[in-house]
PDB file of N, CA and C in Angstrom:
ATOM      1  N   MET A   1       7.706  -0.151 -38.616  1.00 65.00           N
ATOM      2  CA  MET A   1       7.670   0.756 -37.602  1.00 65.00           C
ATOM      3  C   MET A   1       6.757   0.258 -36.488  1.00 65.00           C
ATOM      4  N   ASN A   2       6.969   0.733 -35.083  1.00 77.00           N
ATOM      5  CA  ASN A   2       6.392   0.347 -33.924  1.00 77.00           C
ATOM      6  C   ASN A   2       5.533   1.422 -33.461  1.00 77.00           C
ATOM      7  N   TRP A   3       4.334   1.322 -33.282  1.00 75.00           N
ATOM      8  CA  TRP A   3       3.606   2.581 -32.729  1.00 75.00           C
ATOM      9  C   TRP A   3       3.102   2.120 -31.527  1.00 75.00           C
ATOM     10  N   HIS A   4       3.225   3.032 -30.386  1.00 88.00           N
ATOM     11  CA  HIS A   4       2.930   2.829 -29.102  1.00 88.00           C
ATOM     12  C   HIS A   4       1.422   3.473 -28.896  1.00 88.00           C
ATOM     13  N   GLY A   5       0.631   3.833 -29.873  1.00 90.00           N
ATOM     14  CA  GLY A   5      -0.374   4.550 -29.573  1.00 90.00           C
ATOM     15  C   GLY A   5      -1.126   5.330 -30.989  1.00 90.00           C
ATOM     16  N   LEU A   6      -2.228   5.852 -30.634  1.00 89.00           N
ATOM     17  CA  LEU A   6      -2.968   6.564 -31.965  1.00 89.00           C
ATOM     18  C   LEU A   6      -1.998   7.831 -32.377  1.00 89.00           C
ATOM     19  N   GLN A   7      -1.441   8.720 -31.409  1.00 90.00           N
ATOM     20  CA  GLN A   7      -0.714   9.558 -31.626  1.00 90.00           C
ATOM     21  C   GLN A   7       0.513   9.278 -32.287  1.00 90.00           C
ATOM     22  N   ASP A   8       1.148   8.266 -31.866  1.00 88.00           N
ATOM     23  CA  ASP A   8       2.536   7.983 -32.681  1.00 88.00           C
ATOM     24  C   ASP A   8       2.001   7.658 -34.114  1.00 88.00           C
ATOM     25  N   PHE A   9       0.931   6.768 -34.338  1.00 87.00           N
ATOM     26  CA  PHE A   9       0.563   6.310 -35.667  1.00 87.00           C
ATOM     27  C   PHE A   9       0.112   7.878 -36.361  1.00 87.00           C
ATOM     28  N   LEU A  10      -0.632   8.727 -35.809  1.00 87.00           N
ATOM     29  CA  LEU A  10      -0.846  10.016 -36.781  1.00 87.00           C
ATOM     30  C   LEU A  10       0.210  10.980 -37.004  1.00 87.00           C
ATOM     31  N   ALA A  11       1.105  10.782 -36.087  1.00 89.00           N
ATOM     32  CA  ALA A  11       2.500  11.415 -36.350  1.00 89.00           C
ATOM     33  C   ALA A  11       3.485  11.054 -37.256  1.00 89.00           C
ATOM     34  N   MET A  12       3.212   9.420 -37.456  1.00 88.00           N
ATOM     35  CA  MET A  12       4.017   8.780 -38.710  1.00 88.00           C
ATOM     36  C   MET A  12       5.646   9.063 -38.714  1.00 88.00           C
ATOM     37  N   GLY A  13       6.003   9.124 -37.695  1.00 85.00           N
ATOM     38  CA  GLY A  13       7.494   9.369 -37.389  1.00 85.00           C
ATOM     39  C   GLY A  13       7.796  10.650 -37.748  1.00 85.00           C
ATOM     40  N   GLY A  14       7.307  11.709 -37.577  1.00 88.00           N
ATOM     41  CA  GLY A  14       7.464  13.070 -37.929  1.00 88.00           C
ATOM     42  C   GLY A  14       6.867  13.500 -39.392  1.00 88.00           C
ATOM     43  N   TYR A  15       6.460  12.532 -40.274  1.00 91.00           N
ATOM     44  CA  TYR A  15       6.123  12.947 -41.701  1.00 91.00           C
ATOM     45  C   TYR A  15       4.461  12.663 -41.813  1.00 91.00           C
ATOM     46  N   GLY A  16       3.791  12.915 -40.357  1.00 91.00           N
ATOM     47  CA  GLY A  16       2.617  12.696 -40.648  1.00 91.00           C
ATOM     48  C   GLY A  16       1.691  13.822 -41.366  1.00 91.00           C
ATOM     49  N   SER A  17       2.205  15.028 -40.957  1.00 92.00           N
ATOM     50  CA  SER A  17       1.624  16.131 -41.656  1.00 92.00           C
ATOM     51  C   SER A  17       1.681  16.222 -43.405  1.00 92.00           C
ATOM     52  N   TYR A  18       2.726  15.583 -43.791  1.00 95.00           N
ATOM     53  CA  TYR A  18       2.802  15.197 -45.248  1.00 95.00           C
ATOM     54  C   TYR A  18       2.045  14.153 -45.834  1.00 95.00           C
ATOM     55  N   VAL A  19       1.748  13.178 -44.904  1.00 93.00           N
ATOM     56  CA  VAL A  19       0.967  12.013 -45.215  1.00 93.00           C
ATOM     57  C   VAL A  19      -0.489  12.203 -45.056  1.00 93.00           C
ATOM     58  N   TRP A  20      -0.962  12.847 -44.108  1.00 94.00           N
ATOM     59  CA  TRP A  20      -2.363  13.135 -43.771  1.00 94.00           C
ATOM     60  C   TRP A  20      -2.704  14.334 -44.683  1.00 94.00           C
ATOM     61  N   GLY A  21      -1.791  15.158 -45.090  1.00 95.00           N
ATOM     62  CA  GLY A  21      -1.983  16.338 -45.949  1.00 95.00           C
ATOM     63  C   GLY A  21      -2.380  15.651 -47.276  1.00 95.00           C
ATOM     64  N   SER A  22      -1.494  14.866 -47.784  1.00 96.00           N
ATOM     65  CA  SER A  22      -1.507  14.226 -49.080  1.00 96.00           C
ATOM     66  C   SER A  22      -3.024  13.375 -49.204  1.00 96.00           C
ATOM     67  N   PHE A  23      -3.207  12.836 -48.217  1.00 96.00           N
ATOM     68  CA  PHE A  23      -4.505  11.892 -48.297  1.00 96.00           C
ATOM     69  C   PHE A  23      -5.604  12.961 -48.201  1.00 96.00           C
ATOM     70  N   SER A  24      -5.819  13.804 -47.652  1.00 96.00           N
ATOM     71  CA  SER A  24      -6.788  15.058 -47.541  1.00 96.00           C
ATOM     72  C   SER A  24      -7.000  15.427 -48.954  1.00 96.00           C
ATOM     73  N   VAL A  25      -5.830  16.039 -49.555  1.00 98.00           N
ATOM     74  CA  VAL A  25      -5.813  16.472 -50.848  1.00 98.00           C
ATOM     75  C   VAL A  25      -6.360  15.642 -51.916  1.00 98.00           C
ATOM     76  N   VAL A  26      -5.910  14.341 -51.947  1.00 98.00           N
ATOM     77  CA  VAL A  26      -6.319  13.555 -52.866  1.00 98.00           C
ATOM     78  C   VAL A  26      -8.062  13.101 -52.633  1.00 98.00           C
ATOM     79  N   PHE A  27      -8.319  13.078 -51.310  1.00 98.00           N
ATOM     80  CA  PHE A  27      -9.798  12.707 -51.116  1.00 98.00           C
ATOM     81  C   PHE A  27     -10.739  13.995 -51.456  1.00 98.00           C
ATOM     82  N   GLY A  28     -10.210  15.104 -51.285  1.00 98.00           N
ATOM     83  CA  GLY A  28     -10.769  16.449 -51.776  1.00 98.00           C
ATOM     84  C   GLY A  28     -11.092  16.633 -53.252  1.00 98.00           C
ATOM     85  N   LEU A  29     -10.112  16.113 -54.061  1.00 98.00           N
ATOM     86  CA  LEU A  29     -10.119  16.221 -55.474  1.00 98.00           C
ATOM     87  C   LEU A  29     -11.134  15.285 -56.108  1.00 98.00           C
ATOM     88  N   MET A  30     -11.097  13.914 -55.047  1.00 98.00           N
ATOM     89  CA  MET A  30     -11.889  12.898 -55.698  1.00 98.00           C
ATOM     90  C   MET A  30     -13.499  13.409 -55.287  1.00 98.00           C
ATOM     91  N   ILE A  31     -13.633  13.931 -54.489  1.00 98.00           N
ATOM     92  CA  ILE A  31     -15.121  14.470 -53.999  1.00 98.00           C
ATOM     93  C   ILE A  31     -15.327  15.532 -55.142  1.00 98.00           C
ATOM     94  N   LEU A  32     -14.207  16.172 -55.361  1.00 98.00           N
ATOM     95  CA  LEU A  32     -14.637  17.400 -56.408  1.00 98.00           C
ATOM     96  C   LEU A  32     -14.791  16.898 -57.745  1.00 98.00           C
ATOM     97  N   GLU A  33     -14.242  15.884 -58.090  1.00 98.00           N
ATOM     98  CA  GLU A  33     -14.347  15.144 -59.396  1.00 98.00           C
ATOM     99  C   GLU A  33     -15.807  14.523 -59.631  1.00 98.00           C
ATOM    100  N   VAL A  34     -16.214  14.122 -58.425  1.00 98.00           N
ATOM    101  CA  VAL A  34     -17.634  13.486 -58.354  1.00 98.00           C
ATOM    102  C   VAL A  34     -18.834  14.470 -58.583  1.00 98.00           C
ATOM    103  N   TRP A  35     -18.475  15.637 -57.934  1.00 98.00           N
ATOM    104  CA  TRP A  35     -19.278  16.584 -57.962  1.00 98.00           C
ATOM    105  C   TRP A  35     -19.447  17.376 -59.351  1.00 98.00           C
ATOM    106  N   ALA A  36     -18.058  17.481 -59.864  1.00 97.00           N
ATOM    107  CA  ALA A  36     -18.222  17.972 -61.446  1.00 97.00           C
ATOM    108  C   ALA A  36     -18.790  17.046 -62.386  1.00 97.00           C
ATOM    109  N   LEU A  37     -18.435  16.011 -62.373  1.00 97.00           N
ATOM    110  CA  LEU A  37     -19.265  14.671 -63.211  1.00 97.00           C
ATOM    111  C   LEU A  37     -20.767  14.824 -62.950  1.00 97.00           C
ATOM    112  N   GLY A  38     -21.176  14.960 -61.785  1.00 96.00           N
ATOM    113  CA  GLY A  38     -22.756  15.200 -61.564  1.00 96.00           C
ATOM    114  C   GLY A  38     -23.120  16.335 -62.268  1.00 96.00           C
ATOM    115  N   ARG A  39     -22.481  17.476 -62.170  1.00 96.00           N
ATOM    116  CA  ARG A  39     -22.856  18.999 -62.840  1.00 96.00           C
ATOM    117  C   ARG A  39     -22.856  18.654 -64.419  1.00 96.00           C
ATOM    118  N   ARG A  40     -21.821  17.970 -64.974  1.00 96.00           N
ATOM    119  CA  ARG A  40     -21.684  17.913 -66.347  1.00 96.00           C
ATOM    120  C   ARG A  40     -22.793  16.961 -66.816  1.00 96.00           C
ATOM    121  N   GLU A  41     -23.244  15.907 -65.981  1.00 94.00           N
ATOM    122  CA  GLU A  41     -24.270  15.054 -66.489  1.00 94.00           C
ATOM    123  C   GLU A  41     -25.589  15.702 -66.580  1.00 94.00           C
ATOM    124  N   ARG A  42     -25.799  16.526 -65.404  1.00 94.00           N
ATOM    125  CA  ARG A  42     -27.161  17.331 -65.486  1.00 94.00           C
ATOM    126  C   ARG A  42     -27.153  18.430 -66.570  1.00 94.00           C
ATOM    127  N   ALA A  43     -25.935  19.025 -66.863  1.00 92.00           N
ATOM    128  CA  ALA A  43     -26.049  20.027 -68.038  1.00 92.00           C
ATOM    129  C   ALA A  43     -26.263  19.194 -69.447  1.00 92.00           C
ATOM    130  N   THR A  44     -25.866  17.986 -69.480  1.00 92.00           N
ATOM    131  CA  THR A  44     -25.898  17.221 -70.805  1.00 92.00           C
ATOM    132  C   THR A  44     -27.228  17.068 -70.838  1.00 92.00           C
ATOM    133  N   GLN A  45     -27.855  16.435 -69.589  1.00 92.00           N
ATOM    134  CA  GLN A  45     -29.448  15.947 -69.746  1.00 92.00           C
ATOM    135  C   GLN A  45     -30.183  17.226 -70.075  1.00 92.00           C
ATOM    136  N   ALA A  46     -29.982  18.388 -69.702  1.00 91.00           N
ATOM    137  CA  ALA A  46     -30.667  19.612 -69.931  1.00 91.00           C
ATOM    138  C   ALA A  46     -30.715  19.829 -71.296  1.00 91.00           C
ATOM    139  N   ALA A  47     -29.260  19.751 -71.981  1.00 89.00           N
ATOM    140  CA  ALA A  47     -29.174  20.205 -73.308  1.00 89.00           C
ATOM    141  C   ALA A  47     -29.690  19.361 -74.250  1.00 89.00           C
ATOM    142  N   VAL A  48     -29.939  17.925 -74.085  1.00 89.00           N
ATOM    143  CA  VAL A  48     -30.774  16.985 -74.794  1.00 89.00           C
ATOM    144  C   VAL A  48     -32.067  17.420 -74.535  1.00 89.00           C
ATOM    145  N   ALA A  49     -32.510  17.754 -73.472  1.00 88.00           N
ATOM    146  CA  ALA A  49     -33.925  17.655 -73.310  1.00 88.00           C
ATOM    147  C   ALA A  49     -34.409  19.061 -74.024  1.00 88.00           C
ATOM    148  N   ASN A  50     -33.566  19.978 -74.126  1.00 86.00           N
ATOM    149  CA  ASN A  50     -34.056  21.384 -74.907  1.00 86.00           C
ATOM    150  C   ASN A  50     -33.837  21.208 -76.342  1.00 86.00           C
ATOM    151  N   HIS A  51     -32.821  20.526 -76.756  1.00 82.00           N
ATOM    152  CA  HIS A  51     -32.621  20.365 -78.197  1.00 82.00           C
ATOM    153  C   HIS A  51     -32.506  18.951 -78.835  1.00 82.00           C
ATOM    154  N   GLY A  52     -33.396  17.910 -78.061  1.00 62.00           N
ATOM    155  CA  GLY A  52     -33.234  16.654 -78.458  1.00 62.00           C
ATOM    156  C   GLY A  52     -34.111  16.380 -79.888  1.00 62.00           C
ATOM    157  N   ASP A  53     -34.959  17.088 -80.122  1.00 57.00           N
ATOM    158  CA  ASP A  53     -35.983  16.883 -81.293  1.00 57.00           C
ATOM    159  C   ASP A  53     -35.901  17.831 -82.509  1.00 57.00           C
ATOM    160  N   GLU A  54     -34.999  18.604 -82.425  1.00 59.00           N
ATOM    161  CA  GLU A  54     -34.645  19.691 -83.503  1.00 59.00           C
ATOM    162  C   GLU A  54     -34.464  18.910 -84.681  1.00 59.00           C
ATOM    163  N   GLY A  55     -34.968  19.257 -85.750  1.00 52.00           N
ATOM    164  CA  GLY A  55     -34.454  18.784 -86.952  1.00 52.00           C
ATOM    165  C   GLY A  55     -34.883  17.349 -87.325  1.00 52.00           C
ATOM    166  N   ALA A  56     -35.671  16.821 -86.648  1.00 51.00           N
ATOM    167  CA  ALA A  56     -36.301  15.480 -86.660  1.00 51.00           C
ATOM    168  C   ALA A  56     -37.621  15.860 -87.762  1.00 51.00           C
ATOM    169  N   PRO A  57     -37.979  14.921 -88.691  1.00 52.00           N
ATOM    170  CA  PRO A  57     -38.863  15.150 -89.838  1.00 52.00           C
ATOM    171  C   PRO A  57     -40.230  14.732 -89.067  1.00 52.00           C
TER     172      PRO A  57
END
């Protein structure tokens, strides 16, 4: 495809809203996954700190 400017590139031949919408959804989900991973890590560390030495002789 031959683009004559940034506007043509962003339009993607009429499919730009689908292309850029898909990219934004995937990017948002990747950010959400990183956030959720950090939250789970902090919860796991807190659980280990609270219950780490129970039952030790």
